[in-house]
């Protein structure tokens, strides 16, 4: 192993991610992939990679990595506090800025700042075994690279190739917070009482601690169901908001189970998904109703914004 | 036929085939699913068939609800090629160490275990859908006298290979997972093989399944 990352501290939930797996829902395999797709794509773009290259995703506390090998570049995206340790010198790191590291240098990803996920990309390729065309690790289903497991202390990850990419020094981008999540009414919207519907769109909900890559659990006033608290099990997609019998909504996130039997009150629009997943436990949110054509326009704008950021590089 | 098409959010189509759950309606769902899957349509990222619904997810960068809806409305579904329908035998051991809920079934259904197993093993089952966890098949329909609700409190860990019953369905836990089905036995058969790039599922929607009772010795010596 000539060039490799040595994981001195694994962090809370550190995994390899890319743009996920397609066309496997029908056998029960979730989409997975980087939770915040914009920050994933920006990481690859700044380092000069193709947009779908595997990156390291971390949540809350990130890993402490020791680098061994030839000079390499890396970038971190998201809202992340980190430092680079070169011998007895410490550099405070900035997100969306490229850094070069040499043999023995360390990257200490201390934490995400009032957000959840951050991304680390290198101008190189990790030596990863893909599963169904993707590296994305789903720890609950044990699918993906690294035997479907999150990073562990003292693991080593080989870098099989360092690319001489056109590397950009930095990008100016600031993540914005979202407080109003826009939602299209779900297929079981009418299962809920008038009062329940009103609560859903008017009251504040708190992101619970029981939130992970599979789902975001919300706490707040109970949403009353007047038809049936179960439906025939059917397909789910990311962003679907289910309300089980206890009246507390759960938003399906990227590693969600492929089918479920709770009524669907709404679906988060695609344009708001990346910012939704960045809401840490304790955050307050409100839902706002929107129609399909406005949601489509908002997605186009969101995508254009991402493209503009990339094309400015 | 599809009774109603609506949007599920901005990146999926929700096809409703009716309220009932029966083989006829489910066969329609599977027909659409297979037909669309074979065509490999650009922009479609996932097809999720279930008892009486088909959800079609798409990439909003490549297409949209209106386009996919039009496409589905004009879709000429192929008849199911019977060669694709597999008949699968699942060896199942029902010794006490595997039959975690047989006592509950005996008392709730007021049936002796011999009768439960006799009824369970004599029937051929139809795979309505797979999912929830990778490769888990939902098989129906159980004889009316074997139908029971889920456990009141789901197990935190159901062992891999467990064969469970709930309402009109039987299922198989493809790996250790939480779950609330009434467990009556365990199969040594590999139902989901994640090392396979193609067709990791042993059982697919539309297939028929027959369970075959095996002894503990046969279970221990099972070799695929």
Short mmCIF file of C-alpha atoms in Angstrom, two decimals:
data_model
loop_
_atom_site.label_atom_id
_atom_site.label_comp_id
_atom_site.label_asym_id
_atom_site.label_seq_id
_atom_site.Cartn_x
_atom_site.Cartn_y
_atom_site.Cartn_z
CA UNK A 1 0.00 0.00 0.00
CA UNK A 2 1.76 3.12 -1.11
CA UNK A 3 -0.90 5.81 -0.79
CA UNK A 4 -3.53 5.40 1.88
CA UNK A 5 -5.77 7.02 4.50
CA UNK A 6 -5.29 5.67 8.00
CA UNK A 7 -8.34 6.26 10.19
CA UNK A 8 -7.08 7.29 13.63
CA UNK A 9 -10.60 8.16 14.81
CA UNK A 10 -13.57 6.96 12.80
CA UNK A 11 -16.11 9.61 13.83
CA UNK A 12 -19.79 8.97 14.46
CA UNK A 13 -21.08 7.77 11.11
CA UNK A 14 -18.42 7.93 8.44
CA UNK A 15 -19.08 6.12 5.16
CA UNK A 16 -18.25 6.15 1.45
CA UNK A 17 -21.04 7.61 -0.67
CA UNK A 18 -21.75 8.50 -4.29
CA UNK A 19 -24.92 9.15 -6.28
CA UNK A 20 -26.59 5.93 -5.12
CA UNK A 21 -28.10 2.80 -6.67
CA UNK A 22 -30.85 2.82 -9.24
CA UNK A 23 -33.46 0.26 -10.21
CA UNK A 24 -33.27 -1.96 -7.13
CA UNK A 25 -36.29 -0.82 -5.10
CA UNK A 26 -38.30 -3.78 -6.43
CA UNK A 27 -35.96 -6.21 -4.69
CA UNK A 28 -35.80 -4.18 -1.47
CA UNK A 29 -32.51 -2.34 -1.94
CA UNK A 30 -32.67 1.38 -1.09
CA UNK A 31 -31.27 4.20 -3.21
CA UNK A 32 -28.72 5.43 -0.62
CA UNK A 33 -25.98 7.77 -1.91
CA UNK A 34 -24.75 11.05 -0.40
CA UNK A 35 -27.51 12.58 1.74
CA UNK A 36 -26.78 16.13 0.59
CA UNK A 37 -26.28 15.65 -3.13
CA UNK A 38 -25.34 19.28 -3.78
CA UNK A 39 -22.45 19.29 -1.35
CA UNK A 40 -21.35 15.89 -2.67
CA UNK A 41 -21.26 17.21 -6.24
CA UNK A 42 -19.51 20.43 -5.22
CA UNK A 43 -16.79 18.43 -3.46
CA UNK A 44 -16.05 16.44 -6.60
CA UNK A 45 -16.22 19.51 -8.84
CA UNK A 46 -13.78 21.59 -6.79
CA UNK A 47 -11.25 18.77 -6.79
CA UNK A 48 -11.74 18.23 -10.54
CA UNK A 49 -13.32 14.77 -10.35
CA UNK A 50 -16.25 13.47 -12.31
CA UNK A 51 -19.40 14.38 -10.40
CA UNK A 52 -20.26 10.82 -9.28
CA UNK A 53 -16.90 9.80 -7.75
CA UNK A 54 -17.00 8.17 -4.30
CA UNK A 55 -16.37 10.59 -1.43
CA UNK A 56 -16.22 10.27 2.34
CA UNK A 57 -19.41 11.36 4.09
CA UNK A 58 -19.38 12.09 7.81
CA UNK A 59 -22.04 13.16 10.28
CA UNK A 60 -21.63 15.40 13.36
CA UNK A 61 -18.14 14.40 14.51
CA UNK A 62 -15.94 13.47 11.53
CA UNK A 63 -12.86 11.27 11.26
CA UNK A 64 -9.24 11.99 12.17
CA UNK A 65 -7.25 10.80 9.18
CA UNK A 66 -3.52 10.29 8.81
CA UNK A 67 -2.28 10.42 5.25
CA UNK A 68 0.51 8.18 4.01
CA UNK A 69 1.93 8.53 0.50
CA UNK A 70 2.64 10.94 -2.33
CA UNK A 71 1.32 14.49 -2.28
CA UNK A 72 -2.46 14.66 -2.76
CA UNK A 73 -5.19 17.30 -2.66
CA UNK A 74 -8.43 17.24 -0.74
CA UNK A 75 -11.46 19.44 -0.20
CA UNK A 76 -14.20 19.44 2.42
CA UNK A 77 -17.72 20.70 1.71
CA UNK A 78 -20.65 21.44 3.98
CA UNK A 79 -20.50 23.55 7.11
CA UNK A 80 -17.58 21.86 8.81
CA UNK A 81 -14.95 22.73 11.41
CA UNK A 82 -11.63 21.01 10.66
CA UNK A 83 -7.90 21.45 10.87
CA UNK A 84 -4.86 20.15 9.04
CA UNK A 85 -1.90 19.00 11.09
CA UNK A 86 1.49 19.14 9.41
CA UNK A 87 4.09 18.10 11.96
CA UNK A 88 3.85 20.64 14.78
CA UNK A 89 1.98 23.13 12.57
CA UNK A 90 -1.82 23.34 12.65
CA UNK A 91 -3.88 25.03 9.94
CA UNK A 92 -7.51 25.96 10.49
CA UNK A 93 -9.36 24.59 7.43
CA UNK A 94 -11.95 26.34 5.28
CA UNK A 95 -14.70 24.46 3.45
CA UNK A 96 -14.76 24.68 -0.36
CA UNK A 97 -11.01 25.30 -0.40
CA UNK A 98 -8.33 22.95 -1.68
CA UNK A 99 -5.48 21.75 0.49
CA UNK A 100 -2.43 19.76 -0.41
CA UNK A 101 -1.17 17.14 2.06
CA UNK A 102 1.98 15.04 2.19
CA UNK A 103 3.10 11.84 3.85
CA UNK A 104 2.38 11.96 7.60
CA UNK A 105 -0.02 14.92 7.51
CA UNK A 106 -3.35 14.63 9.32
CA UNK A 107 -6.87 15.90 8.68
CA UNK A 108 -8.89 16.35 11.86
CA UNK A 109 -12.58 16.79 11.09
CA UNK A 110 -13.76 18.10 14.43
CA UNK A 111 -17.47 18.54 13.73
CA UNK A 112 -20.17 19.80 11.46
CA UNK A 113 -21.33 23.24 12.50
CA UNK A 114 -25.09 23.37 13.30
CA UNK A 115 -25.64 20.90 10.45
CA UNK A 116 -25.35 17.15 9.99
CA UNK A 117 -23.38 16.00 6.94
CA UNK A 118 -20.05 16.96 5.43
CA UNK A 119 -18.02 15.56 2.54
CA UNK A 120 -14.34 14.94 1.87
CA UNK A 121 -13.14 14.41 -1.70
CA UNK A 122 -9.61 13.76 -2.97
CA UNK A 123 -8.13 14.14 -6.44
CA UNK A 124 -7.76 10.41 -6.57
CA UNK A 125 -9.62 7.14 -6.45
CA UNK A 126 -10.09 5.02 -3.38
CA UNK A 127 -9.67 1.31 -3.99
CA UNK A 128 -13.27 0.31 -3.38
CA UNK A 129 -15.36 -2.69 -4.22
CA UNK A 130 -18.62 -1.45 -5.69
CA UNK A 131 -21.92 -3.21 -5.13
CA UNK A 132 -24.52 -2.90 -7.87
CA UNK A 133 -22.54 -0.11 -9.44
CA UNK A 134 -22.21 2.03 -6.32
CA UNK A 135 -19.87 2.35 -3.34
CA UNK A 136 -22.63 3.79 -1.13
CA UNK A 137 -22.62 2.18 2.29
CA UNK A 138 -25.95 1.34 3.88
CA UNK A 139 -25.01 0.17 7.37
CA UNK A 140 -28.48 -1.14 8.27
CA UNK A 141 -28.72 -3.37 5.19
CA UNK A 142 -24.94 -4.08 5.18
CA UNK A 143 -24.67 -3.05 1.56
CA UNK A 144 -21.83 -1.25 -0.23
CA UNK A 145 -18.06 -0.84 0.06
CA UNK A 146 -16.24 -1.72 3.30
CA UNK A 147 -18.64 -4.71 3.69
CA UNK A 148 -21.49 -2.29 4.19
CA UNK A 149 -20.01 -1.05 7.47
CA UNK A 150 -19.19 2.44 8.69
CA UNK A 151 -15.52 3.37 9.20
CA UNK A 152 -13.80 1.86 12.23
CA UNK A 153 -10.76 3.11 14.14
CA UNK A 154 -7.42 2.00 12.65
CA UNK A 155 -8.86 1.02 9.27
CA UNK A 156 -6.78 1.81 6.20
CA UNK A 157 -8.18 2.82 2.83
CA UNK A 158 -5.91 2.54 -0.16
CA UNK A 159 -5.87 5.18 -2.85
CA UNK A 160 -5.22 3.30 -6.07
CA UNK A 161 -4.67 6.34 -8.26
CA UNK A 162 -3.88 10.03 -7.78
CA UNK A 163 -5.21 12.11 -10.64
CA UNK A 164 -3.59 15.26 -11.97
CA UNK A 165 -6.86 17.12 -12.11
CA UNK A 166 -7.41 20.76 -12.90
CA UNK A 167 -7.81 21.81 -9.32
CA UNK A 168 -9.55 25.02 -8.36
CA UNK A 169 -8.27 26.86 -5.35
CA UNK A 170 -11.61 27.69 -3.83
CA UNK A 171 -15.28 28.34 -4.32
CA UNK A 172 -17.39 30.95 -2.61
CA UNK A 173 -20.44 29.25 -1.27
CA UNK A 174 -22.34 29.48 1.98
CA UNK A 175 -24.91 26.89 2.99
CA UNK A 176 -28.23 28.46 3.82
CA UNK A 177 -30.55 27.22 6.53
CA UNK A 178 -34.04 26.15 5.69
CA UNK A 179 -36.91 26.50 8.13
CA UNK A 180 -39.90 26.07 5.86
CA UNK A 181 -39.92 22.73 4.11
CA UNK A 182 -42.11 22.74 1.05
CA UNK A 183 -44.35 19.73 0.66
CA UNK A 184 -46.73 18.31 -1.95
CA UNK A 185 -49.80 16.65 -0.44
CA UNK A 186 -49.44 12.89 -0.12
CA UNK A 187 -51.66 10.14 -1.48
CA UNK A 188 -53.33 9.63 1.94
CA UNK A 189 -53.72 13.29 2.84
CA UNK A 190 -57.45 12.79 3.39
CA UNK A 191 -56.85 10.14 6.03
CA UNK A 192 -56.23 12.98 8.49
CA UNK A 193 -58.74 15.12 10.35
CA UNK A 194 -59.25 18.77 9.35
CA UNK A 195 -57.54 19.68 12.58
CA UNK A 196 -54.67 17.26 11.76
CA UNK A 197 -54.17 18.78 8.30
CA UNK A 198 -54.14 22.25 9.83
CA UNK A 199 -51.58 21.23 12.43
CA UNK A 200 -49.38 19.71 9.73
CA UNK A 201 -49.14 22.92 7.72
CA UNK A 202 -49.28 25.47 10.54
CA UNK A 203 -47.49 24.15 13.59
CA UNK A 204 -43.83 23.81 14.34
CA UNK A 205 -42.11 20.41 14.54
CA UNK A 206 -38.83 19.50 16.18
CA UNK A 207 -36.28 17.14 14.61
CA UNK A 208 -35.86 14.26 17.08
CA UNK A 209 -32.66 12.54 18.16
CA UNK A 210 -33.96 9.35 16.56
CA UNK A 211 -32.95 10.61 13.14
CA UNK A 212 -30.49 8.81 10.90
CA UNK A 213 -29.83 8.08 7.22
CA UNK A 214 -33.07 6.05 7.05
CA UNK A 215 -35.49 8.57 8.40
CA UNK A 216 -36.09 11.83 10.21
CA UNK A 217 -38.48 11.55 13.12
CA UNK A 218 -40.36 14.69 14.09
CA UNK A 219 -42.00 15.67 17.34
CA UNK A 220 -44.80 18.14 17.79
CA UNK A 221 -48.57 18.28 18.14
CA UNK A 222 -50.11 14.93 17.17
CA UNK A 223 -51.69 14.59 13.73
CA UNK A 224 -54.99 12.79 14.08
CA UNK A 225 -55.91 10.04 11.61
CA UNK A 226 -59.66 9.55 11.05
CA UNK A 227 -59.59 6.77 8.43
CA UNK A 228 -56.98 4.09 9.15
CA UNK A 229 -53.54 4.20 10.72
CA UNK A 230 -52.39 1.41 8.37
CA UNK A 231 -52.50 1.11 4.60
CA UNK A 232 -51.65 -1.85 2.37
CA UNK A 233 -47.86 -1.91 2.21
CA UNK A 234 -46.66 -0.06 -0.86
CA UNK A 235 -43.57 1.62 -2.29
CA UNK A 236 -41.78 4.53 -0.65
CA UNK A 237 -39.49 7.20 -2.05
CA UNK A 238 -37.17 9.59 -0.29
CA UNK A 239 -38.95 12.62 1.08
CA UNK A 240 -42.23 10.80 1.78
CA UNK A 241 -43.72 11.82 5.13
CA UNK A 242 -45.51 8.95 6.85
CA UNK A 243 -47.63 9.35 9.96
CA UNK A 244 -47.93 6.17 12.06
CA UNK A 245 -50.57 5.59 14.72
CA UNK A 246 -48.75 7.71 17.31
CA UNK A 247 -49.37 10.84 15.19
CA UNK A 248 -45.70 11.84 14.85
CA UNK A 249 -44.48 12.32 11.27
CA UNK A 250 -41.43 10.48 9.91
CA UNK A 251 -39.67 11.69 6.75
CA UNK A 252 -38.12 8.91 4.65
CA UNK A 253 -34.46 9.63 3.92
CA UNK A 254 -31.94 8.09 1.50
CA UNK A 255 -31.52 4.67 3.22
CA UNK A 256 -35.27 4.15 3.82
CA UNK A 257 -36.93 0.72 3.61
CA UNK A 258 -38.41 0.27 0.14
CA UNK A 259 -42.00 -0.39 1.21
CA UNK A 260 -44.09 0.74 4.11
CA UNK A 261 -47.59 0.61 5.47
CA UNK A 262 -48.23 3.96 7.13
CA UNK A 263 -50.37 6.70 5.55
CA UNK A 264 -48.49 9.30 3.51
CA UNK A 265 -49.48 12.84 4.46
CA UNK A 266 -47.01 14.56 2.14
CA UNK A 267 -43.77 14.47 0.16
CA UNK A 268 -40.88 16.93 0.56
CA UNK A 269 -40.09 18.58 -2.78
CA UNK A 270 -36.82 17.62 -4.47
CA UNK A 271 -35.48 21.19 -4.27
CA UNK A 272 -35.63 21.17 -0.45
CA UNK A 273 -34.25 17.69 0.25
CA UNK A 274 -30.51 18.55 0.52
CA UNK A 275 -31.21 21.26 3.08
CA UNK A 276 -33.76 19.18 4.98
CA UNK A 277 -31.21 16.44 5.73
CA UNK A 278 -28.82 19.04 7.15
CA UNK A 279 -31.23 19.89 10.00
CA UNK A 280 -29.77 18.55 13.22
CA UNK A 281 -31.81 17.17 16.14
CA UNK A 282 -33.51 19.97 18.03
CA UNK A 283 -34.04 22.10 14.88
CA UNK A 284 -37.51 23.56 14.42
CA UNK A 285 -39.28 23.26 11.09
CA UNK A 286 -42.61 24.11 9.50
CA UNK A 287 -44.19 22.56 6.43
CA UNK A 288 -45.62 24.64 3.62
CA UNK A 289 -47.95 23.34 0.94
CA UNK A 290 -46.95 23.74 -2.69
CA UNK A 291 -48.31 22.43 -5.99
CA UNK A 292 -46.53 20.16 -8.46
CA UNK A 293 -45.72 22.75 -11.11
CA UNK A 294 -44.21 25.19 -8.59
CA UNK A 295 -42.18 22.32 -7.13
CA UNK A 296 -40.86 21.50 -10.61
CA UNK A 297 -39.88 25.13 -11.20
CA UNK A 298 -38.14 25.31 -7.84
CA UNK A 299 -36.16 22.17 -8.66
CA UNK A 300 -35.05 23.67 -12.00
CA UNK A 301 -33.88 26.80 -10.19
CA UNK A 302 -32.09 24.76 -7.53
CA UNK A 303 -30.37 22.66 -10.18
CA UNK A 304 -29.42 25.76 -12.18
CA UNK A 305 -27.88 27.26 -9.06
CA UNK A 306 -25.77 24.12 -8.55
CA UNK A 307 -24.72 24.15 -12.21
CA UNK A 308 -23.78 27.83 -11.98
CA UNK A 309 -21.60 27.17 -8.96
CA UNK A 310 -19.85 24.36 -10.83
CA UNK A 311 -19.44 26.29 -14.08
CA UNK A 312 -17.84 29.25 -12.28
CA UNK A 313 -14.96 26.99 -11.30
CA UNK B 1 -55.81 -2.07 -15.44
CA UNK B 2 -54.64 1.12 -13.79
CA UNK B 3 -57.58 2.80 -12.03
CA UNK B 4 -55.87 6.07 -11.29
CA UNK B 5 -52.53 7.77 -11.82
CA UNK B 6 -51.40 10.57 -9.52
CA UNK B 7 -48.13 12.17 -8.51
CA UNK B 8 -46.26 11.15 -5.39
CA UNK B 9 -44.25 14.28 -4.73
CA UNK B 10 -42.52 15.83 -7.75
CA UNK B 11 -40.37 12.86 -8.76
CA UNK B 12 -42.65 9.82 -8.73
CA UNK B 13 -45.81 8.49 -10.32
CA UNK B 14 -48.35 6.59 -8.22
CA UNK B 15 -50.36 4.00 -10.16
CA UNK B 16 -53.37 2.64 -8.30
CA UNK B 17 -54.77 -0.68 -9.51
CA UNK B 18 -57.68 -0.82 -7.04
CA UNK B 19 -58.30 -1.34 -3.34
CA UNK B 20 -58.48 -5.12 -3.28
CA UNK B 21 -55.53 -7.39 -2.71
CA UNK B 22 -55.83 -10.46 -4.86
CA UNK B 23 -53.82 -12.35 -7.41
CA UNK B 24 -55.61 -10.83 -10.42
CA UNK B 25 -54.94 -7.24 -9.41
CA UNK B 26 -51.38 -8.05 -8.37
CA UNK B 27 -50.75 -9.82 -11.70
CA UNK B 28 -51.71 -6.59 -13.47
CA UNK B 29 -49.20 -4.67 -11.35
CA UNK B 30 -46.50 -7.22 -12.14
CA UNK B 31 -47.33 -7.12 -15.85
CA UNK B 32 -46.77 -3.35 -15.95
CA UNK B 33 -43.67 -3.66 -13.81
CA UNK B 34 -42.04 -6.30 -16.04
CA UNK B 35 -43.03 -4.56 -19.24
CA UNK B 36 -41.59 -1.20 -18.14
CA UNK B 37 -38.50 -2.78 -16.67
CA UNK B 38 -37.71 -4.53 -19.92
CA UNK B 39 -37.97 -1.28 -21.86
CA UNK B 40 -35.35 0.33 -19.65
CA UNK B 41 -36.79 3.82 -20.10
CA UNK B 42 -34.36 6.74 -19.84
CA UNK B 43 -35.08 8.84 -16.77
CA UNK B 44 -36.90 6.16 -14.78
CA UNK B 45 -34.82 5.42 -11.68
CA UNK B 46 -36.99 2.87 -9.88
CA UNK B 47 -40.11 0.75 -10.23
CA UNK B 48 -41.71 -0.46 -7.01
CA UNK B 49 -44.55 -2.95 -7.44
CA UNK B 50 -46.62 -3.85 -4.39
CA UNK B 51 -49.93 -5.67 -3.82
CA UNK B 52 -52.08 -3.21 -5.75
CA UNK B 53 -49.85 -0.23 -6.54
CA UNK B 54 -46.90 0.56 -8.77
CA UNK B 55 -44.65 3.48 -7.95
CA UNK B 56 -42.42 4.82 -10.70
CA UNK B 57 -39.60 7.09 -9.55
CA UNK B 58 -37.82 9.28 -12.05
CA UNK B 59 -34.92 11.69 -12.37
CA UNK B 60 -36.35 15.20 -12.40
CA UNK B 61 -33.32 16.35 -14.39
CA UNK B 62 -34.31 14.10 -17.27
CA UNK B 63 -38.09 13.94 -17.30
CA UNK B 64 -41.20 14.92 -15.33
CA UNK B 65 -44.61 13.73 -14.15
CA UNK B 66 -46.50 14.69 -17.33
CA UNK B 67 -44.07 12.90 -19.63
CA UNK B 68 -44.01 9.68 -17.62
CA UNK B 69 -47.79 9.75 -17.16
CA UNK B 70 -48.30 9.99 -20.92
CA UNK B 71 -45.87 7.18 -21.45
CA UNK B 72 -47.66 4.92 -18.97
CA UNK B 73 -51.07 5.71 -20.42
CA UNK B 74 -49.85 4.69 -23.86
CA UNK B 75 -47.93 1.65 -22.66
CA UNK B 76 -48.84 -1.60 -24.37
CA UNK B 77 -48.13 -4.07 -21.63
CA UNK B 78 -46.74 -7.39 -22.72
CA UNK B 79 -48.40 -10.53 -21.53
CA UNK B 80 -46.27 -12.24 -18.92
CA UNK B 81 -43.94 -14.73 -20.51
CA UNK B 82 -44.66 -17.86 -18.48
CA UNK B 83 -41.00 -18.85 -18.87
CA UNK B 84 -40.13 -16.03 -16.52
CA UNK B 85 -42.35 -17.40 -13.80
CA UNK B 86 -40.32 -19.70 -11.62
CA UNK B 87 -41.58 -22.41 -9.30
CA UNK B 88 -39.38 -22.48 -6.23
CA UNK B 89 -39.16 -24.98 -3.42
CA UNK B 90 -38.11 -23.67 -0.02
CA UNK B 91 -36.85 -26.27 2.46
CA UNK B 92 -38.06 -25.31 5.94
CA UNK B 93 -37.26 -26.76 9.32
CA UNK B 94 -39.92 -26.36 12.01
CA UNK B 95 -38.10 -27.67 15.07
CA UNK B 96 -38.81 -25.77 18.30
CA UNK B 97 -35.55 -23.83 18.14
CA UNK B 98 -36.79 -22.18 14.90
CA UNK B 99 -40.57 -22.08 15.45
CA UNK B 100 -40.47 -19.10 17.78
CA UNK B 101 -44.20 -18.36 17.71
CA UNK B 102 -45.79 -21.77 17.16
CA UNK B 103 -47.22 -21.81 20.69
CA UNK B 104 -48.82 -18.41 20.16
CA UNK B 105 -50.33 -19.62 16.88
CA UNK B 106 -51.63 -22.82 18.52
CA UNK B 107 -53.42 -20.89 21.22
CA UNK B 108 -54.64 -17.91 19.15
CA UNK B 109 -55.83 -20.04 16.21
CA UNK B 110 -57.04 -22.91 18.44
CA UNK B 111 -55.23 -25.38 16.21
CA UNK B 112 -52.70 -28.11 16.97
CA UNK B 113 -49.28 -27.52 15.47
CA UNK B 114 -49.59 -30.64 13.31
CA UNK B 115 -52.64 -29.12 11.67
CA UNK B 116 -50.98 -25.72 11.25
CA UNK B 117 -48.02 -27.29 9.48
CA UNK B 118 -50.17 -29.60 7.41
CA UNK B 119 -52.18 -26.67 6.07
CA UNK B 120 -49.11 -24.50 5.60
CA UNK B 121 -47.06 -27.04 3.66
CA UNK B 122 -49.78 -28.32 1.35
CA UNK B 123 -50.38 -24.99 -0.35
CA UNK B 124 -48.58 -23.30 -3.22
CA UNK B 125 -47.99 -19.58 -2.70
CA UNK B 126 -47.79 -16.64 -5.07
CA UNK B 127 -45.17 -13.90 -4.65
CA UNK B 128 -46.98 -10.56 -4.55
CA UNK B 129 -43.93 -8.40 -4.00
CA UNK B 130 -40.44 -8.29 -2.56
CA UNK B 131 -38.95 -5.61 -0.38
CA UNK B 132 -39.04 -3.84 2.97
CA UNK B 133 -35.66 -5.48 3.49
CA UNK B 134 -33.63 -6.74 0.53
CA UNK B 135 -35.15 -9.79 -1.09
CA UNK B 136 -37.96 -10.39 1.43
CA UNK B 137 -40.85 -12.06 -0.43
CA UNK B 138 -44.51 -11.45 0.47
CA UNK B 139 -46.28 -14.72 -0.32
CA UNK B 140 -49.99 -15.41 -0.40
CA UNK B 141 -52.55 -16.57 0.28
CA UNK B 142 -52.57 -18.49 3.52
CA UNK B 143 -55.51 -20.73 4.34
CA UNK B 144 -58.12 -18.72 6.24
CA UNK B 145 -57.60 -20.75 9.44
CA UNK B 146 -53.90 -19.71 9.61
CA UNK B 147 -54.44 -15.96 9.51
CA UNK B 148 -53.29 -13.96 12.52
CA UNK B 149 -52.13 -10.42 13.24
CA UNK B 150 -48.55 -9.37 13.85
CA UNK B 151 -47.04 -9.73 17.32
CA UNK B 152 -48.19 -6.94 19.66
CA UNK B 153 -44.60 -5.96 20.21
CA UNK B 154 -42.26 -6.66 17.30
CA UNK B 155 -39.04 -8.56 17.96
CA UNK B 156 -35.88 -6.49 17.93
CA UNK B 157 -34.11 -9.31 16.09
CA UNK B 158 -35.72 -11.94 13.93
CA UNK B 159 -33.10 -14.54 12.90
CA UNK B 160 -32.04 -14.79 9.27
CA UNK B 161 -34.01 -17.41 7.33
CA UNK B 162 -37.08 -17.18 9.57
CA UNK B 163 -40.38 -18.05 7.91
CA UNK B 164 -43.20 -15.89 9.27
CA UNK B 165 -46.95 -15.54 8.96
CA UNK B 166 -49.18 -12.48 9.20
CA UNK B 167 -52.74 -12.07 7.96
CA UNK B 168 -53.01 -13.69 4.53
CA UNK B 169 -49.25 -13.73 3.89
CA UNK B 170 -46.07 -15.67 4.58
CA UNK B 171 -42.62 -14.11 4.35
CA UNK B 172 -38.96 -15.01 4.76
CA UNK B 173 -36.44 -12.84 6.63
CA UNK B 174 -33.48 -12.61 4.26
CA UNK B 175 -31.23 -11.33 7.02
CA UNK B 176 -31.49 -10.61 10.74
CA UNK B 177 -33.85 -7.69 11.15
CA UNK B 178 -36.49 -6.30 13.49
CA UNK B 179 -39.95 -7.65 12.73
CA UNK B 180 -43.33 -8.68 14.06
CA UNK B 181 -44.37 -11.70 12.00
CA UNK B 182 -45.30 -15.01 13.67
CA UNK B 183 -42.29 -17.26 13.12
CA UNK B 184 -43.02 -20.92 12.39
CA UNK B 185 -39.70 -22.20 11.02
CA UNK B 186 -36.42 -21.43 9.32
CA UNK B 187 -34.96 -22.11 5.89
CA UNK B 188 -31.27 -22.80 5.20
CA UNK B 189 -31.84 -21.63 1.61
CA UNK B 190 -30.17 -18.40 0.48
CA UNK B 191 -33.11 -16.17 -0.42
CA UNK B 192 -31.01 -13.07 -1.11
CA UNK B 193 -27.42 -13.25 -2.35
CA UNK B 194 -25.82 -9.82 -2.21
CA UNK B 195 -22.69 -11.10 -3.96
CA UNK B 196 -24.66 -11.52 -7.18
CA UNK B 197 -24.51 -8.54 -9.51
CA UNK B 198 -27.54 -9.84 -11.39
CA UNK B 199 -30.68 -11.33 -9.87
CA UNK B 200 -29.66 -11.42 -6.19
CA UNK B 201 -33.27 -12.40 -5.38
CA UNK B 202 -34.21 -16.06 -5.38
CA UNK B 203 -37.93 -15.22 -5.41
CA UNK B 204 -39.44 -12.47 -7.58
CA UNK B 205 -42.95 -11.02 -7.89
CA UNK B 206 -45.10 -13.43 -9.89
CA UNK B 207 -43.13 -16.56 -8.92
CA UNK B 208 -44.76 -19.45 -7.09
CA UNK B 209 -43.33 -20.96 -3.93
CA UNK B 210 -43.87 -24.25 -2.18
CA UNK B 211 -42.42 -24.86 1.27
CA UNK B 212 -41.00 -28.33 1.98
CA UNK B 213 -40.65 -29.61 5.52
CA UNK B 214 -37.15 -30.81 6.42
CA UNK B 215 -35.61 -32.33 9.55
CA UNK B 216 -32.98 -30.69 11.72
CA UNK B 217 -30.41 -33.08 10.26
CA UNK B 218 -31.32 -32.09 6.72
CA UNK B 219 -31.19 -28.46 7.79
CA UNK B 220 -27.68 -28.82 9.23
CA UNK B 221 -26.41 -30.69 6.18
CA UNK B 222 -28.08 -28.38 3.68
CA UNK B 223 -25.84 -27.46 0.79
CA UNK B 224 -26.91 -25.37 -2.16
#
